[in-house]
Every structure is written in C-alpha cells, then in structure tokens.
Coordinates of N, CA, C and O in Angstrom, one line a residue:
G592 N -5.9 -2.4 17.5 CA -6.7 -3.5 17.3 C -7.9 -3.2 16.4 O -8.5 -4.1 15.8
E593 N -8.3 -2.0 16.4 CA -9.5 -1.6 15.6 C -9.3 -1.9 14.1 O -10.2 -2.4 13.4
L594 N -8.1 -1.5 13.6 CA -7.8 -1.8 12.2 C -7.9 -3.3 11.9 O -8.4 -3.7 10.8
L595 N -7.3 -4.1 12.7 CA -7.3 -5.5 12.5 C -8.7 -6.1 12.6 O -9.0 -7.0 11.8
D596 N -9.5 -5.6 13.5 CA -10.9 -6.1 13.5 C -11.6 -5.8 12.2 O -12.3 -6.6 11.7
C597 N -11.4 -4.6 11.7 CA -12.0 -4.2 10.4 C -11.4 -5.1 9.3 O -12.2 -5.5 8.4
G598 N -10.1 -5.4 9.3 CA -9.5 -6.2 8.3 C -10.1 -7.6 8.2 O -10.2 -8.2 7.1
K599 N -10.6 -8.1 9.3 CA -11.2 -9.5 9.3 C -12.5 -9.5 8.4 O -12.9 -10.6 8.0
K600 N -13.1 -8.4 8.2 CA -14.3 -8.3 7.4 C -14.1 -8.1 5.9 O -15.0 -8.1 5.2
I601 N -12.9 -7.8 5.6 CA -12.6 -7.5 4.2 C -12.5 -8.8 3.4 O -11.8 -9.7 3.7
E602 N -13.2 -8.8 2.3 CA -13.3 -10.1 1.5 C -12.7 -9.9 0.1 O -12.5 -10.8 -0.7
C603 N -12.3 -8.6 -0.3 CA -11.7 -8.4 -1.6 C -10.2 -8.3 -1.5 O -9.7 -8.2 -0.4
P604 N -9.5 -8.4 -2.6 CA -8.0 -8.3 -2.5 C -7.6 -6.9 -2.1 O -8.3 -5.9 -2.4
V605 N -6.5 -6.8 -1.3 CA -6.0 -5.5 -0.8 C -4.6 -5.4 -1.2 O -3.8 -6.3 -1.0
I606 N -4.2 -4.3 -1.8 CA -2.8 -4.0 -2.0 C -2.4 -2.7 -1.3 O -3.1 -1.6 -1.5
A607 N -1.5 -2.8 -0.4 CA -1.0 -1.6 0.3 C 0.2 -1.1 -0.3 O 1.2 -1.8 -0.5
I608 N 0.2 0.2 -0.8 CA 1.3 0.8 -1.4 C 1.8 1.8 -0.3 O 1.1 2.8 0.0
H609 N 3.1 1.6 0.1 CA 3.5 2.3 1.3 C 4.9 2.9 1.0 O 5.8 2.3 0.4
G610 N 5.1 4.2 1.4 CA 6.4 4.8 1.2 C 7.4 4.5 2.3 O 7.0 4.4 3.5
D611 N 8.7 4.3 1.9 CA 9.7 3.9 3.0 C 10.0 5.1 3.9 O 10.6 4.9 4.9
Y612 N 9.6 6.3 3.5 CA 9.8 7.5 4.3 C 8.5 7.9 5.0 O 8.5 9.0 5.6
D613 N 7.5 7.2 4.8 CA 6.2 7.5 5.5 C 6.4 7.5 7.0 O 7.0 6.6 7.6
P614 N 5.8 8.5 7.7 CA 6.0 8.6 9.1 C 5.3 7.4 9.8 O 5.6 7.2 11.0
H615 N 4.3 6.8 9.2 CA 3.7 5.6 9.8 C 4.6 4.4 9.4 O 4.9 4.2 8.2
P616 N 5.1 3.7 10.4 CA 6.0 2.6 10.1 C 5.4 1.5 9.2 O 4.3 1.1 9.3
A617 N 6.2 1.1 8.2 CA 5.7 0.1 7.2 C 5.4 -1.2 7.9 O 4.4 -1.9 7.5
A618 N 6.1 -1.6 8.9 CA 5.9 -2.8 9.6 C 4.5 -2.9 10.2 O 3.9 -3.9 10.4
G619 N 4.0 -1.7 10.6 CA 2.6 -1.6 11.2 C 1.5 -2.0 10.2 O 0.4 -2.2 10.6
V620 N 1.9 -2.1 8.9 CA 1.0 -2.5 7.9 C 1.3 -3.8 7.3 O 0.5 -4.7 7.2
S621 N 2.6 -4.0 7.0 CA 3.1 -5.2 6.3 C 3.0 -6.5 7.2 O 2.9 -7.6 6.6
E622 N 3.1 -6.3 8.5 CA 3.2 -7.5 9.3 C 1.8 -8.0 9.8 O 1.5 -9.1 9.7
P623 N 1.0 -7.1 10.4 CA -0.3 -7.6 10.9 C -1.4 -7.8 9.9 O -2.2 -8.8 10.1
L624 N -1.5 -7.0 8.8 CA -2.6 -7.1 7.9 C -2.7 -8.5 7.1 O -3.8 -9.0 6.9
P625 N -1.6 -9.0 6.7 CA -1.7 -10.3 6.1 C -2.2 -11.4 6.9 O -2.8 -12.4 6.4
R626 N -2.2 -11.2 8.2 CA -2.8 -12.3 9.1 C -4.3 -12.2 9.2 O -4.9 -13.2 9.6
V627 N -4.9 -11.1 8.8 CA -6.3 -10.9 8.9 C -7.0 -10.7 7.5 O -8.2 -10.9 7.4
I628 N -6.3 -10.4 6.5 CA -6.8 -10.2 5.2 C -6.3 -11.3 4.3 O -5.1 -11.5 4.1
K629 N -7.2 -12.1 3.8 CA -6.9 -13.3 3.0 C -6.0 -13.0 1.8 O -5.0 -13.7 1.6
D630 N -6.4 -12.0 1.0 CA -5.7 -11.7 -0.2 C -5.0 -10.3 -0.1 O -5.6 -9.3 -0.4
F631 N -3.8 -10.3 0.5 CA -3.1 -9.0 0.9 C -1.8 -9.0 0.3 O -1.0 -10.0 0.3
R632 N -1.4 -7.9 -0.4 CA -0.1 -7.7 -0.9 C 0.4 -6.3 -0.4 O -0.4 -5.4 -0.3
F633 N 1.7 -6.2 -0.2 CA 2.3 -5.0 0.3 C 3.4 -4.6 -0.7 O 4.3 -5.4 -1.1
I634 N 3.4 -3.3 -1.1 CA 4.5 -2.8 -2.0 C 5.1 -1.6 -1.3 O 4.4 -0.7 -0.9
L635 N 6.4 -1.7 -1.1 CA 7.1 -0.6 -0.5 C 7.8 0.3 -1.5 O 8.6 -0.2 -2.4
L636 N 7.5 1.6 -1.6 CA 8.1 2.5 -2.5 C 9.3 3.2 -2.0 O 9.2 3.8 -0.9
P637 N 10.5 3.1 -2.6 CA 11.6 3.8 -2.1 C 11.5 5.3 -2.3 O 10.8 5.8 -3.2
K638 N 12.2 6.1 -1.5 CA 12.2 7.5 -1.6 C 10.8 8.1 -1.6 O 10.5 9.0 -2.4
C639 N 10.0 7.6 -0.8 CA 8.6 8.0 -0.8 C 8.1 8.2 0.6 O 8.3 7.4 1.5
G640 N 7.3 9.2 0.8 CA 6.6 9.5 2.1 C 5.2 9.0 2.1 O 4.9 7.9 1.6
H641 N 4.3 9.8 2.5 CA 2.9 9.4 2.7 C 2.0 9.7 1.5 O 0.9 9.1 1.4
K642 N 2.4 10.5 0.6 CA 1.6 10.9 -0.6 C 2.3 10.6 -1.9 O 2.8 11.6 -2.5
P643 N 2.4 9.4 -2.3 CA 3.3 9.1 -3.5 C 2.8 9.7 -4.8 O 3.6 10.0 -5.7
W644 N 1.5 10.0 -4.9 CA 0.9 10.6 -6.1 C 1.4 12.0 -6.4 O 1.3 12.5 -7.5
V645 N 2.0 12.7 -5.3 CA 2.5 14.0 -5.5 C 4.0 14.1 -5.3 O 4.6 15.2 -5.4
E646 N 4.7 13.0 -5.0 CA 6.1 13.0 -4.7 C 7.0 12.8 -5.9 O 6.8 11.8 -6.6
K647 N 8.0 13.6 -6.0 CA 8.9 13.6 -7.2 C 9.4 12.2 -7.5 O 9.4 11.8 -8.7
H648 N 10.0 11.5 -6.5 CA 10.7 10.3 -6.8 C 9.7 9.1 -6.9 O 10.1 8.0 -7.5
A649 N 8.5 9.2 -6.4 CA 7.7 8.0 -6.4 C 6.4 8.1 -7.3 O 5.8 7.1 -7.6
R650 N 6.2 9.3 -7.8 CA 4.9 9.5 -8.5 C 4.8 8.6 -9.7 O 3.8 7.9 -9.9
G651 N 5.8 8.5 -10.6 CA 5.8 7.6 -11.7 C 5.6 6.2 -11.4 O 4.7 5.5 -12.0
T652 N 6.3 5.7 -10.4 CA 6.2 4.3 -10.0 C 4.9 4.0 -9.4 O 4.2 3.0 -9.7
F653 N 4.4 4.9 -8.6 CA 3.0 4.7 -8.0 C 2.0 4.6 -9.1 O 1.2 3.7 -9.0
F654 N 2.0 5.5 -10.0 CA 0.9 5.4 -11.1 C 1.1 4.2 -12.0 O 0.2 3.6 -12.5
D655 N 2.4 3.7 -12.2 CA 2.6 2.5 -13.0 C 2.0 1.3 -12.2 O 1.4 0.5 -12.9
I656 N 2.2 1.3 -10.9 CA 1.6 0.2 -10.1 C 0.1 0.2 -10.2 O -0.6 -0.8 -10.4
L657 N -0.5 1.4 -10.1 CA -2.0 1.5 -10.2 C -2.5 1.0 -11.5 O -3.4 0.3 -11.6
R658 N -1.8 1.5 -12.6 CA -2.2 1.1 -14.0 C -2.2 -0.4 -14.1 O -3.1 -1.1 -14.6
K659 N -1.1 -1.0 -13.7 CA -0.9 -2.5 -13.8 C -2.0 -3.2 -13.0 O -2.6 -4.2 -13.5
E660 N -2.3 -2.8 -11.8 CA -3.3 -3.4 -10.9 C -4.7 -3.3 -11.5 O -5.5 -4.2 -11.4
I661 N -5.0 -2.1 -12.0 CA -6.3 -1.9 -12.5 C -6.6 -2.7 -13.8 O -7.6 -3.3 -14.0
R662 N -5.5 -2.9 -14.6 CA -5.6 -3.7 -15.8 C -5.6 -5.2 -15.5 O -5.9 -6.0 -16.4
G663 N -5.1 -5.5 -14.3 CA -5.0 -6.9 -14.0 C -3.9 -7.7 -14.6 O -3.9 -8.9 -14.8
V664 N -2.8 -6.9 -15.0 CA -1.7 -7.5 -15.7 C -0.8 -8.3 -14.6 O -0.6 -7.8 -13.6

C-alpha cells in the first residue's frame, strides 16, 4: 500500500520498463500503478531480468526506449 500511496502524489508522466524475467512480478507494477498515476505507461522487455542496462538480450532495446522517450518521439 505504501507504493500506491506515493503514486497518488506523482504528477509527472511515468514509464515503467520491466523485464519479463524480473523476480518482482510484472503484474505488481502494471496493474495497480495505472489506477493511481494519471499518466502511466508500462513496457515489458522480453528475455530480461531486473537490470536491463547490463543484460545481453535487453540492453539495446532498453537504451532504444530511453532515447526515444527522452527525445519525445
């Protein structure tokens, strides 16, 4: 409940990039957060755990997503 309470105070856009092999279940992020954060998007990375920036299969995709989001494309 603590995370959801904090989420209610967020006023900026949020993008959660989550690995499908992450030990934290994706549903724990993708389902409750859109209910409390007005501008929320969820991106699930295949073949990825908790640290996509260092993972062989997800690194390129992760940085492509970051570049795109930072540029606002």
